[in-house]
PDB file of C-alpha atoms in Angstrom:
ATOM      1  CA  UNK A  99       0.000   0.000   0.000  1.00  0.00           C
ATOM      2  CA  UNK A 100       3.022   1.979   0.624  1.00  0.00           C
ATOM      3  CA  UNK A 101       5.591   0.658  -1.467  1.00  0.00           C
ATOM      4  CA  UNK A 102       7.692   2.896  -3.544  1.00  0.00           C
ATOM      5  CA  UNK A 103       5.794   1.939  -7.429  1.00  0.00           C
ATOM      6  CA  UNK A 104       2.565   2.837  -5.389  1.00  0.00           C
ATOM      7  CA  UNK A 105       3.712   6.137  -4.231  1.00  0.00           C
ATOM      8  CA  UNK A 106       5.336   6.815  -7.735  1.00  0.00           C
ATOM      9  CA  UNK A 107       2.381   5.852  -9.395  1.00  0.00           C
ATOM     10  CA  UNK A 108       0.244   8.299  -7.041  1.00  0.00           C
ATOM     11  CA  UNK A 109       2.911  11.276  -7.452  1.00  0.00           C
ATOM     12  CA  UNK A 110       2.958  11.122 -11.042  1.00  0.00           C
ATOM     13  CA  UNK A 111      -0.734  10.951 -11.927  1.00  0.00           C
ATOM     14  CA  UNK A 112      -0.758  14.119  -9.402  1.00  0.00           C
ATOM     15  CA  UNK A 113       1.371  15.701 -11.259  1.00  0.00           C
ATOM     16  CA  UNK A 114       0.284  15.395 -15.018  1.00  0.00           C
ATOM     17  CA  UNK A 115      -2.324  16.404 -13.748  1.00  0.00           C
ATOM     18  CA  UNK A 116      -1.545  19.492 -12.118  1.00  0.00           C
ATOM     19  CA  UNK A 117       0.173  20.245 -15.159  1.00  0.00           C
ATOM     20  CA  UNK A 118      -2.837  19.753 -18.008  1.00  0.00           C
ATOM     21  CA  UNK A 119      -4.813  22.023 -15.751  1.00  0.00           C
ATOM     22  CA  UNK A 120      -1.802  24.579 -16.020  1.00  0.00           C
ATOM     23  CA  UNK A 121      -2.169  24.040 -19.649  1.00  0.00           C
ATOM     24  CA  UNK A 122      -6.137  24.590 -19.982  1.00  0.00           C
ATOM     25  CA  UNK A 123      -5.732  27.865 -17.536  1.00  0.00           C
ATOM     26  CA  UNK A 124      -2.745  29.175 -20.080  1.00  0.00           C
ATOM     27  CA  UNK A 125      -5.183  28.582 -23.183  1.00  0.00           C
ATOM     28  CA  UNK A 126      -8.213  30.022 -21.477  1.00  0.00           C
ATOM     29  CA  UNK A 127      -6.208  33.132 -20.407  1.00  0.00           C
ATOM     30  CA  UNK A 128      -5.596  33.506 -24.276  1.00  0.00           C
ATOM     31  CA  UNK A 129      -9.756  34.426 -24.591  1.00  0.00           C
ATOM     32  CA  UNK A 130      -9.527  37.511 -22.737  1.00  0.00           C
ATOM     33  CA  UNK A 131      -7.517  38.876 -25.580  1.00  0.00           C
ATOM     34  CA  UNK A 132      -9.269  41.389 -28.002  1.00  0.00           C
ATOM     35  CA  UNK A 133      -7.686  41.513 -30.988  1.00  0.00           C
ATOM     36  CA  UNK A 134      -7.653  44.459 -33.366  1.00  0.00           C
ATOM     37  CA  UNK A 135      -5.798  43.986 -36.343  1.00  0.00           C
ATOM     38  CA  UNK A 136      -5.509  45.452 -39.589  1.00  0.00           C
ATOM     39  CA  UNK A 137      -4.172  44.860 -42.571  1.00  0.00           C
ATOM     40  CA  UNK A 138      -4.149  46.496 -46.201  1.00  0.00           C
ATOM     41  CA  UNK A 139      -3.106  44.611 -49.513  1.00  0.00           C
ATOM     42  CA  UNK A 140      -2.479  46.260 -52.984  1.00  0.00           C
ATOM     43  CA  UNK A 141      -1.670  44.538 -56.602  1.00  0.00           C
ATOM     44  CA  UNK A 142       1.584  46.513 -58.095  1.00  0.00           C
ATOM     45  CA  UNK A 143       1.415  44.645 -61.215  1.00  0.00           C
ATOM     46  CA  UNK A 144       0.349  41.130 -63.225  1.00  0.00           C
ATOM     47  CA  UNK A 145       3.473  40.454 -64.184  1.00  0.00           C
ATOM     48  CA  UNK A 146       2.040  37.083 -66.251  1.00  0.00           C
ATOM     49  CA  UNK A 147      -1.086  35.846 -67.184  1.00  0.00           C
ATOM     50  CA  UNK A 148      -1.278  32.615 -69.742  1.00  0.00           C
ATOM     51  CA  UNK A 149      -3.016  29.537 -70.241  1.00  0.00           C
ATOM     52  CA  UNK A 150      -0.709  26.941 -69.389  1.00  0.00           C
ATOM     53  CA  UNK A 151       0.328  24.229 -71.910  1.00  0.00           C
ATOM     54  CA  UNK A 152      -1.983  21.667 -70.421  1.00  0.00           C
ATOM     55  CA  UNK A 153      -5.041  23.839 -70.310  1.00  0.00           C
ATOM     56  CA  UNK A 154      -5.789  25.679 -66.875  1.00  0.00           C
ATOM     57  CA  UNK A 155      -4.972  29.569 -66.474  1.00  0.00           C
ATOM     58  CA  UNK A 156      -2.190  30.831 -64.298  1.00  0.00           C
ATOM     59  CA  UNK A 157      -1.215  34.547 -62.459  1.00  0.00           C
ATOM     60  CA  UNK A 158       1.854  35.768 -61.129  1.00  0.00           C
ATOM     61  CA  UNK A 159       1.102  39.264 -59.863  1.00  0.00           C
ATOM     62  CA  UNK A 160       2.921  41.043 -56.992  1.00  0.00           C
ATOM     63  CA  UNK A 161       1.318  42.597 -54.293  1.00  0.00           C
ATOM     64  CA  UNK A 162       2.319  45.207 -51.548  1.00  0.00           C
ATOM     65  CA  UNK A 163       1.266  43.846 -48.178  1.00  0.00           C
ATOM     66  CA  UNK A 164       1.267  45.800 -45.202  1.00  0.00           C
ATOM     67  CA  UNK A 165      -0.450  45.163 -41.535  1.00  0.00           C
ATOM     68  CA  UNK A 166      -0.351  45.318 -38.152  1.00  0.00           C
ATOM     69  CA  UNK A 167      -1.621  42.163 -36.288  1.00  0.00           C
ATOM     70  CA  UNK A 168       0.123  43.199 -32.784  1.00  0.00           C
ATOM     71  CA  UNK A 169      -3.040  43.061 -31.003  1.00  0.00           C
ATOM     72  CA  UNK A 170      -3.371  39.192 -31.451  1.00  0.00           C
ATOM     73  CA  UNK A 171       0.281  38.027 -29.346  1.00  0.00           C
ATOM     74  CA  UNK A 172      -0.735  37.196 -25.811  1.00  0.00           C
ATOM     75  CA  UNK A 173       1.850  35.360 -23.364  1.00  0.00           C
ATOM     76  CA  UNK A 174       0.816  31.911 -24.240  1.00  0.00           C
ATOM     77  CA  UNK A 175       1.171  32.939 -27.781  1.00  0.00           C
ATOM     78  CA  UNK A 176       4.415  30.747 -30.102  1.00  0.00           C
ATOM     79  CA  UNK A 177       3.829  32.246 -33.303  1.00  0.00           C
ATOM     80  CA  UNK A 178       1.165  33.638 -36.074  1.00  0.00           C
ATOM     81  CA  UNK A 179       0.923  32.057 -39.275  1.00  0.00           C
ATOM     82  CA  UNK A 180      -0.391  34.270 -41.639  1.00  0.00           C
ATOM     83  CA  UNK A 181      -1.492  33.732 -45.488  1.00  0.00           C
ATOM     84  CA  UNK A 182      -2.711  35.694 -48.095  1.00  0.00           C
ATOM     85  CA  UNK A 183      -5.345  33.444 -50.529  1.00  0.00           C
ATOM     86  CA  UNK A 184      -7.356  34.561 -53.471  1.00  0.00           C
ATOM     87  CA  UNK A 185     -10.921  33.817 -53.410  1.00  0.00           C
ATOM     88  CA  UNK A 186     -13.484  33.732 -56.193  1.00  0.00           C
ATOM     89  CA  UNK A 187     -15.800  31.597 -58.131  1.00  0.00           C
ATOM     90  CA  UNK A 188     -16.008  30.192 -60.947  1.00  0.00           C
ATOM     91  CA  UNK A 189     -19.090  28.259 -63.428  1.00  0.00           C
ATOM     92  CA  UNK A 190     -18.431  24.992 -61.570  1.00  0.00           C
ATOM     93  CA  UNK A 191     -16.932  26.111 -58.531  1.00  0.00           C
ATOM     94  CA  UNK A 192     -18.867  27.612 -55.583  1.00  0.00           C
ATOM     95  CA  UNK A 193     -15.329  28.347 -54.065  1.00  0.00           C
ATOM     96  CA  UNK A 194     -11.958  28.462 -55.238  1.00  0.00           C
ATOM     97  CA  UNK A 195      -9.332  29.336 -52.688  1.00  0.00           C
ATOM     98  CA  UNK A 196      -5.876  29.522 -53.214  1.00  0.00           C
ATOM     99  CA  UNK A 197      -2.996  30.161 -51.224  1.00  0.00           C
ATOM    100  CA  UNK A 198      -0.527  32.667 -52.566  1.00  0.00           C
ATOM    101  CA  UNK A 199       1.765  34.081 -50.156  1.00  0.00           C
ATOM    102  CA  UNK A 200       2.676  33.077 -46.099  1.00  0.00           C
ATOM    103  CA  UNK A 201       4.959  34.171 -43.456  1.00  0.00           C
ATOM    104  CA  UNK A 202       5.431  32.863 -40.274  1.00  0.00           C
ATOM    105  CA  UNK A 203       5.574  35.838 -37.461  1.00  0.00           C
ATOM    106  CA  UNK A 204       7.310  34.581 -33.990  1.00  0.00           C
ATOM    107  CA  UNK A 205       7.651  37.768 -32.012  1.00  0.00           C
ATOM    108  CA  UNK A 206       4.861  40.665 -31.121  1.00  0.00           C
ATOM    109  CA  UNK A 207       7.293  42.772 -32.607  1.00  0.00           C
ATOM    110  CA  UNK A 208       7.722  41.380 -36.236  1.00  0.00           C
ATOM    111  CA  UNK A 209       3.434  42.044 -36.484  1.00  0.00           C
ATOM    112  CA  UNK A 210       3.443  45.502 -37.699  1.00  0.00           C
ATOM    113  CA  UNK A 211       4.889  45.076 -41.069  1.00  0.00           C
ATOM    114  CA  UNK A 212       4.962  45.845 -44.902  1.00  0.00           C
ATOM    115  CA  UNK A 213       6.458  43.628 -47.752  1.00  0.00           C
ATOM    116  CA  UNK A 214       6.375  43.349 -51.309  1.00  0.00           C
ATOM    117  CA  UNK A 215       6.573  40.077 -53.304  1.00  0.00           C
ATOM    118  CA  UNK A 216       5.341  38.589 -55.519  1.00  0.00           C
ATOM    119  CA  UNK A 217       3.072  35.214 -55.159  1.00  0.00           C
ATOM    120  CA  UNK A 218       5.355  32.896 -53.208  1.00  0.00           C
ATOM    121  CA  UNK A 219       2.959  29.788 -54.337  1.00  0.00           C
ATOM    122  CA  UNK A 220       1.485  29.328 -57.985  1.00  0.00           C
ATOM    123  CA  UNK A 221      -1.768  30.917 -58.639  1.00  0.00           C
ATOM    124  CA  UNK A 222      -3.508  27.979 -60.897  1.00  0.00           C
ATOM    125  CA  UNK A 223      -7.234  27.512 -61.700  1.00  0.00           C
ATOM    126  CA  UNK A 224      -9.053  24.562 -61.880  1.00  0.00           C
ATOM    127  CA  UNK A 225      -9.262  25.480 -65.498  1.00  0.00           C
ATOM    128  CA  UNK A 226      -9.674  28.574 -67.879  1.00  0.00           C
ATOM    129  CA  UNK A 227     -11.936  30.891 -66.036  1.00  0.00           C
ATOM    130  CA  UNK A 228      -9.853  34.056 -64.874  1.00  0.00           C
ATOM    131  CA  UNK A 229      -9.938  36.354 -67.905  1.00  0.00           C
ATOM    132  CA  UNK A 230     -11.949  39.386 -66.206  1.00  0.00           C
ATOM    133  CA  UNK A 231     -12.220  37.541 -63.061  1.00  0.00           C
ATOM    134  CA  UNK A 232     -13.104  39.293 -59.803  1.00  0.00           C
ATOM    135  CA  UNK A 233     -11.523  37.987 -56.655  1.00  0.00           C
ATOM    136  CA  UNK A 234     -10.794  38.883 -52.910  1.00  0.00           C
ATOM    137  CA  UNK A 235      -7.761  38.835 -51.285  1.00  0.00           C
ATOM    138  CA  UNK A 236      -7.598  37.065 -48.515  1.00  0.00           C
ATOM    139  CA  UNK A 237      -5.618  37.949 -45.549  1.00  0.00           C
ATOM    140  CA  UNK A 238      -5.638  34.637 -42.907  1.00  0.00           C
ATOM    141  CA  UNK A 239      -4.199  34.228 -39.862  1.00  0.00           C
ATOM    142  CA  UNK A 240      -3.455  31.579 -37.394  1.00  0.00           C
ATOM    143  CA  UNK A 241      -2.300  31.882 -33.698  1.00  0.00           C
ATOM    144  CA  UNK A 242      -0.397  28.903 -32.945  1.00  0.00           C
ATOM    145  CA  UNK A 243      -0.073  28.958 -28.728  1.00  0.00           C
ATOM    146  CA  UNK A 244       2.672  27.544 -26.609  1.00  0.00           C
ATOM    147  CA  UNK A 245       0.072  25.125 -25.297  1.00  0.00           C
ATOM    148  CA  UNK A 246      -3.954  25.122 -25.793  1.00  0.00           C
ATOM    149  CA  UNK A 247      -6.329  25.942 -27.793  1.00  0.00           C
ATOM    150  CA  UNK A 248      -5.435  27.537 -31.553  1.00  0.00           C
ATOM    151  CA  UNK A 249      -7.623  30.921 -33.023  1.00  0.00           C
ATOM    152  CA  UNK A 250      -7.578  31.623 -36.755  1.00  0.00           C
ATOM    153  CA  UNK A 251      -9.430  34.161 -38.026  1.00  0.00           C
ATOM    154  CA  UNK A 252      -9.565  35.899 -41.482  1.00  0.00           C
ATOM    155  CA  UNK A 253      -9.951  39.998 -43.191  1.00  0.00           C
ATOM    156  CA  UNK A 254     -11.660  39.938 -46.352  1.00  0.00           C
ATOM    157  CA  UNK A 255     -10.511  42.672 -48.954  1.00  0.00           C
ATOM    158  CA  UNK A 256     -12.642  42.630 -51.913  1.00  0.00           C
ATOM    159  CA  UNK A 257     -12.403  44.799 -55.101  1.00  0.00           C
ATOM    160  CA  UNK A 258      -9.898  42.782 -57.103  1.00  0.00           C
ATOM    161  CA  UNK A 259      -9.943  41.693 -60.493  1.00  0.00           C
ATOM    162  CA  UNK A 260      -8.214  40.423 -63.578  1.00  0.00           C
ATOM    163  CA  UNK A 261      -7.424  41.507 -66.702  1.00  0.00           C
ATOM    164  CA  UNK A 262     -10.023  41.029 -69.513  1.00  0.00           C
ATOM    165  CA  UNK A 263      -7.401  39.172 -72.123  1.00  0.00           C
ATOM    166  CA  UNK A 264      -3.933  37.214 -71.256  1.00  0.00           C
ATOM    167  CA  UNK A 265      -1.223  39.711 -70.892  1.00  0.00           C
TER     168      UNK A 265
ATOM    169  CA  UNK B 208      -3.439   4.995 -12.227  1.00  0.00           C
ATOM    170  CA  UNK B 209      -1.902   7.105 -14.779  1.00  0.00           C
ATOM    171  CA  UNK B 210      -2.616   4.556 -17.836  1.00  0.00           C
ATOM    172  CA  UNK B 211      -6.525   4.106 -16.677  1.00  0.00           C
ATOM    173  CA  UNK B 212      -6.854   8.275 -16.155  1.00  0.00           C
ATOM    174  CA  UNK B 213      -5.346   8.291 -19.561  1.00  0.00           C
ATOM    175  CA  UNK B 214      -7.324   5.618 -20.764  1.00  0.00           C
ATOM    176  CA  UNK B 215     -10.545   7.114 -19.628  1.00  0.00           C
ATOM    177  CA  UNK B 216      -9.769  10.475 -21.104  1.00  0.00           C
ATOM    178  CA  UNK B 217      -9.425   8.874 -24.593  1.00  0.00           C
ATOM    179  CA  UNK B 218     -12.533   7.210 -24.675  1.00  0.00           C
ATOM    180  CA  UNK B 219     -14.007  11.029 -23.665  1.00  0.00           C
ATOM    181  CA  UNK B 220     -12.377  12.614 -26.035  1.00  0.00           C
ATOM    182  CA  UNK B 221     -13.682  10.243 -28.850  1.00  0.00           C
ATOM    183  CA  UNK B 222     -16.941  10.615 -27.411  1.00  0.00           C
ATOM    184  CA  UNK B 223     -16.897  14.412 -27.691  1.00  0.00           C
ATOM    185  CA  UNK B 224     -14.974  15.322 -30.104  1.00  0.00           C
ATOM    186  CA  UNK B 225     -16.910  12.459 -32.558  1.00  0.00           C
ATOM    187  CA  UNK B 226     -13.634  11.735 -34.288  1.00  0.00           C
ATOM    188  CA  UNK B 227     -11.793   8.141 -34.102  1.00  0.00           C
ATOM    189  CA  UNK B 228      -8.784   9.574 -33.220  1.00  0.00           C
ATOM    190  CA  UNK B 229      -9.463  12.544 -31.776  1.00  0.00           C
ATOM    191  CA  UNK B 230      -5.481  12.516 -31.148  1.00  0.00           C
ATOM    192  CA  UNK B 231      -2.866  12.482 -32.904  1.00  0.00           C
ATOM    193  CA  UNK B 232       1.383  12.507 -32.150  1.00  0.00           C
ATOM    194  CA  UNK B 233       3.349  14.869 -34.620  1.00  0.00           C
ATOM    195  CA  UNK B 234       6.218  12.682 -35.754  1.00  0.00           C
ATOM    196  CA  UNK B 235       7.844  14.689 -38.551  1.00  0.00           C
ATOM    197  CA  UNK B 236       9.679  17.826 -38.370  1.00  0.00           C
ATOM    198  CA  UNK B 237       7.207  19.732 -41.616  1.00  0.00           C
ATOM    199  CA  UNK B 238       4.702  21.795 -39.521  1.00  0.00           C
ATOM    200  CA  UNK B 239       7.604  23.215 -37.313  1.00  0.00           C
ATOM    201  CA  UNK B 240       8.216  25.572 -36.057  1.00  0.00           C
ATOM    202  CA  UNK B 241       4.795  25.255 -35.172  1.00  0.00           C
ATOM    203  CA  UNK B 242       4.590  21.763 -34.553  1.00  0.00           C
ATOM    204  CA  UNK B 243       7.261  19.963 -33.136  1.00  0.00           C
ATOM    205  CA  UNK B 244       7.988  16.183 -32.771  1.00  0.00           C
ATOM    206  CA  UNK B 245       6.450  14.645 -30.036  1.00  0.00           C
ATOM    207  CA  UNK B 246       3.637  17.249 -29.624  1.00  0.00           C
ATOM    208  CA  UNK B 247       0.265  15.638 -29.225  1.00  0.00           C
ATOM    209  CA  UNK B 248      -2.810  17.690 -31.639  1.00  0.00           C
ATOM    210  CA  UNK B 249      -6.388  17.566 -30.734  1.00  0.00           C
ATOM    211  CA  UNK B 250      -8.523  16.944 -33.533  1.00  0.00           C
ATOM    212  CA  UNK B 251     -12.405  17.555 -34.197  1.00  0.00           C
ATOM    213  CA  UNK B 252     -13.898  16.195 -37.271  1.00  0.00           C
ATOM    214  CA  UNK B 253     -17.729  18.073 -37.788  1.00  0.00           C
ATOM    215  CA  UNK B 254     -19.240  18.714 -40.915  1.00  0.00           C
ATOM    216  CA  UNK B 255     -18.359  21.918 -41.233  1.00  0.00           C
ATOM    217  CA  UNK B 256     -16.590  22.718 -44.760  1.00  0.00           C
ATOM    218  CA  UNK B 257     -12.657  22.433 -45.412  1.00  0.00           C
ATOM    219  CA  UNK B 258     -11.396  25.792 -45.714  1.00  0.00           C
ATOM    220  CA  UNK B 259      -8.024  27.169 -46.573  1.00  0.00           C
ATOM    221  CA  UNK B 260      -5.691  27.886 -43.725  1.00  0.00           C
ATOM    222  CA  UNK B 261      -7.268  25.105 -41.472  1.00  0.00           C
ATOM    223  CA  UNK B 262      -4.502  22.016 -40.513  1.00  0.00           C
ATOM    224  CA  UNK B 263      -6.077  18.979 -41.115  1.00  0.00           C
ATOM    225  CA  UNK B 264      -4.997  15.184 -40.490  1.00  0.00           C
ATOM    226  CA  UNK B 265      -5.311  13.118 -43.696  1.00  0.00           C
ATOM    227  CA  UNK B 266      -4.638   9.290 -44.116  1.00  0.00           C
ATOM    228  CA  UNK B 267      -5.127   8.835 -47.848  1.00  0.00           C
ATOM    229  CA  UNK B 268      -3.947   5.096 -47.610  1.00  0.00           C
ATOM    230  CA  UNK B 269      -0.267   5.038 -46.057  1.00  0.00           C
ATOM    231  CA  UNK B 270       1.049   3.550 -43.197  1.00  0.00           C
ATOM    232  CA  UNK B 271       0.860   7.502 -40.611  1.00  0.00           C
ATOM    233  CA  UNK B 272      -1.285   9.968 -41.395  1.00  0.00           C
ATOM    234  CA  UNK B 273       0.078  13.458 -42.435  1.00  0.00           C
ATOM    235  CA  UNK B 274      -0.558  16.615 -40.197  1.00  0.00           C
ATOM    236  CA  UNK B 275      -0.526  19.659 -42.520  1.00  0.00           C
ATOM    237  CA  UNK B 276      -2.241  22.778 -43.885  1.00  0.00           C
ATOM    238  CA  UNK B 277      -4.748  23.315 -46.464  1.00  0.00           C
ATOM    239  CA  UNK B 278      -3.523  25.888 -49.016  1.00  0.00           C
ATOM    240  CA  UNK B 279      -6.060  25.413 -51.796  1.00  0.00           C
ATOM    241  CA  UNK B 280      -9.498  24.172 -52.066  1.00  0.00           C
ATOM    242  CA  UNK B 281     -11.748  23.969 -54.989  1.00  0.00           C
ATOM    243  CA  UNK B 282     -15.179  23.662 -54.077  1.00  0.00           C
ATOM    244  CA  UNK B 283     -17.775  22.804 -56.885  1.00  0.00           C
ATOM    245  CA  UNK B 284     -21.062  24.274 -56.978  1.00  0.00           C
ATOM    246  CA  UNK B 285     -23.253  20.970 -57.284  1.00  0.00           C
ATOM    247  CA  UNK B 286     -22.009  18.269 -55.276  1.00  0.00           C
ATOM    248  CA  UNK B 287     -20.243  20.337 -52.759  1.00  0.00           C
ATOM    249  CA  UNK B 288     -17.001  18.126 -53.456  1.00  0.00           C
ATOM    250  CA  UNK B 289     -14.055  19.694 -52.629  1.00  0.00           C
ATOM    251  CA  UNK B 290     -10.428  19.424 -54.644  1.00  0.00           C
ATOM    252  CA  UNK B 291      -8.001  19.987 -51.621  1.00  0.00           C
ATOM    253  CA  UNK B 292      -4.419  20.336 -51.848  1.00  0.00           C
ATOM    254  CA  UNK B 293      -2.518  20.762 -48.417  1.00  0.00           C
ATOM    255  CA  UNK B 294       1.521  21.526 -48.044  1.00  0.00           C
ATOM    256  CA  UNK B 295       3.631  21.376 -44.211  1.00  0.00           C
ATOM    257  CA  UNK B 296       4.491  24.607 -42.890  1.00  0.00           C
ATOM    258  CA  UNK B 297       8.399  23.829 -43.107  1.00  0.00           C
ATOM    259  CA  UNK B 298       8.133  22.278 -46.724  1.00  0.00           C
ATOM    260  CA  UNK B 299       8.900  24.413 -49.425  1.00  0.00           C
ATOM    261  CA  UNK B 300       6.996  22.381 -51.743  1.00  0.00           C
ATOM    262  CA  UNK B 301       3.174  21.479 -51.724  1.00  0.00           C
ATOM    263  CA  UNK B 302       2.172  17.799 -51.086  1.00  0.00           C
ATOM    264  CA  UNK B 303       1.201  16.753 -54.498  1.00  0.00           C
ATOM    265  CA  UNK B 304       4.464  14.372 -54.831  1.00  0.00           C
ATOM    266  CA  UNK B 305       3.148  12.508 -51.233  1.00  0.00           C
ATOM    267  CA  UNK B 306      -0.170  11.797 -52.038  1.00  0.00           C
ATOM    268  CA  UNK B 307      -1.061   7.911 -52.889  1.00  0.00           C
ATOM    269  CA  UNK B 308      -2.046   6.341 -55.966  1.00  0.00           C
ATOM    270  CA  UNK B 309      -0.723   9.922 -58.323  1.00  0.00           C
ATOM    271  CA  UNK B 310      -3.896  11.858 -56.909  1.00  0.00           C
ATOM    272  CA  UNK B 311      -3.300  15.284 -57.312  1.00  0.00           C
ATOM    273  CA  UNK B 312      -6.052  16.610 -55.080  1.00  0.00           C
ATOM    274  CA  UNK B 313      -7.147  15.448 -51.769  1.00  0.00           C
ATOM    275  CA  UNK B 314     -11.036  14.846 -51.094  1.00  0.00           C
ATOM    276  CA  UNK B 315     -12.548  15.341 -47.789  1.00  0.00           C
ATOM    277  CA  UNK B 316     -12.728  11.557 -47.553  1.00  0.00           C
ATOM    278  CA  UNK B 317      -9.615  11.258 -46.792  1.00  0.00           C
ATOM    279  CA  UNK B 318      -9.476  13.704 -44.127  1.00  0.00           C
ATOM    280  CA  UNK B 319      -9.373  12.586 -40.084  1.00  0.00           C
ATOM    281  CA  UNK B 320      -9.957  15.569 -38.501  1.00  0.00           C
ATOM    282  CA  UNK B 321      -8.641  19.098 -38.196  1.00  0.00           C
ATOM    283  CA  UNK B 322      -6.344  20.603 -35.509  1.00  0.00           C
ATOM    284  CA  UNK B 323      -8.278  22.530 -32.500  1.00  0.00           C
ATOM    285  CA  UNK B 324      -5.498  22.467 -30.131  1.00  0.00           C
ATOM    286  CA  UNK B 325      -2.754  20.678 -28.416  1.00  0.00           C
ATOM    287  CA  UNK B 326       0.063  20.149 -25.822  1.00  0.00           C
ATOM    288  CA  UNK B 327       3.794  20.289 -26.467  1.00  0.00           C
ATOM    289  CA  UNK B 328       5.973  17.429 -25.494  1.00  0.00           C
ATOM    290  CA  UNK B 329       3.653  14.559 -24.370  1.00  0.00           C
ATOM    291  CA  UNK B 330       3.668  12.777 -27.242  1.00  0.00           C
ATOM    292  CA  UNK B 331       7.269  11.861 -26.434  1.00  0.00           C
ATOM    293  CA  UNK B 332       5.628   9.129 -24.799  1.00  0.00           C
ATOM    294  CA  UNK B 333       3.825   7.700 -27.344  1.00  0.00           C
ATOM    295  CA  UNK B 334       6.637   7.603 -29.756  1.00  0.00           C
ATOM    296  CA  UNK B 335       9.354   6.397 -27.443  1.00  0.00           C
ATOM    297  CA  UNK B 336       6.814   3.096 -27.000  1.00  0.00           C
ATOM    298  CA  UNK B 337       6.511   2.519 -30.504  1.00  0.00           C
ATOM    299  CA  UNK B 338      10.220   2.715 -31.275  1.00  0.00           C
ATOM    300  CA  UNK B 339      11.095   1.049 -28.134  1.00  0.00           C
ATOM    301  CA  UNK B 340       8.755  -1.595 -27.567  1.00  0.00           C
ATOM    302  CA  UNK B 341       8.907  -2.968 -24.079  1.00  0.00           C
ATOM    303  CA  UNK B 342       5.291  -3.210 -23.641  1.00  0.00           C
TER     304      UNK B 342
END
């Protein structure tokens, strides 16, 4: 009843357990955040637009992308994964999403920030529908914590569009 | 005391969560630095559509499922099938080359659950009993 496996045994349970509760405290403590971010992308140019060999259209465009997602770091908080997708549909498609362009941000300080680049990952259709196209961009993000419960939550910038004819 | 508490928990978290696995050991180095090996993910599997930006578990036929993002999804109109491709955050390609049987999409069949939450470290456990079997 006493022996030293028993004991152990006891001591150990106690402890996980202490600890997962530590855990589900440090991710509940993560809802009393408000976040306020913003976040503001612009097309510079379409640098290509063609019909691929094989059929389906494809983009290259560069965008400016500037933000400030600050608000969304708490203490429990690792990193914030961030991607920029285009959204639109097409004849067939209620929703197309693609995913052009992430970053990973590890420190509150690295969240207020402006690049330019062009689209990191290829912007392919599921076919020949983007002459004239209208589409949103995207902005995504993803708080990863150091332990609990994960928020992702999106901005929707609309007003986008594509050329009429290949360039 | 610890294995029934665990066990106990499991068959909760099945029961809630409505998955099969409702958790899941990361045992590659892709998502990091998100997602390191040895972290355990909770999963939840609901109906709700598969949406860019969410990381999913997907077992198209191989011998460990894959833990990664979704970066496209084509969606069509009708049957509400959904084209998925997913890539790991540390990867610089997409997952095309991985999938089984020279799919190039993903469908939601395939997928286990998506990633709600989860703990760093524990799954240490797990994965030192599989490569070190003494049970």
């Amino acid at each position: 009843m006493h022996s030293f496996g028993y004991r152990l045994n006891g001591l150990l349970t106690f402890a996980v357990t202490i600890l997962a509760l530590m855990c589900v405290i440090a991710s509940l403590s993560d809802n009393l955040n408000i976040p306020s971010p913003s976040a503001e992308i612009q097309i510079m140019n379409i640098n290509w637009f063609q019909k691929q060999p094989k059929g389906s259209d494809e983009v290259i465009l560069t965008m400016n992308i500037s933000a400030d997602l600050q608000s969304l770091f708490t203490w429990n908080t690792k990193q914030v994964f961030i991607f920029v997708a285009a959204e639109y549909e097409t004849r067939k498609n209620s929703l197309n999403q693609v995913s052009l362009w992430d970053a990973i941000i590890p420190a509150k300080e690295r969240a207020k920030f402006w690049i330019r680049s062009s689209n990191k990952y290829r912007f392919v259709d599921h076919g020949k529908n983007l002459r004239g196209k209208e589409f949103n961009l995207t902005l995504h993000w993803h708080v990863m914590p150091k332990t609990g419960k994960m928020f992702a939550d999106k901005i929707v910038m609309s007003g986008y569009s594509l050329p009429e004819e290949y360039i | 005391m610890v294995i029934s508490s665990a066990l106990i928990i499991w068959k909760g978290l099945i029961y809630i969560t409505g998955s099969e696995s409702p958790v899941v050991v990361v045992l590659s180095g892709s998502m990091e630095p998100g997602f390191k090996r040895g972290d355990i993910l909770f999963l939840n599997m609901n109906k709700d559509p598969i949406r860019a930006g969410q990381i999913v578990v997907f077992n198209d036929g191989r011998d460990v499922p894959i833990v990664h993002r979704v970066i496209e999804v084509h969606e069509q109109r009708d049957s509400k099938e959904a084209d998925i491709l997913t890539k790991g955050d540390a990867n610089p390609h997409d997952d095309r080359m991985l999938y089984t049987s020279s799919n190039r999409w993903l469908q939601r069949k395939y997928i286990m659950g998506r990633a709600v939450g989860f703990l760093p470290y524990v799954g240490w456990l797990t994965i030192i009993m599989t490569d070190k079997p003494i049970i």
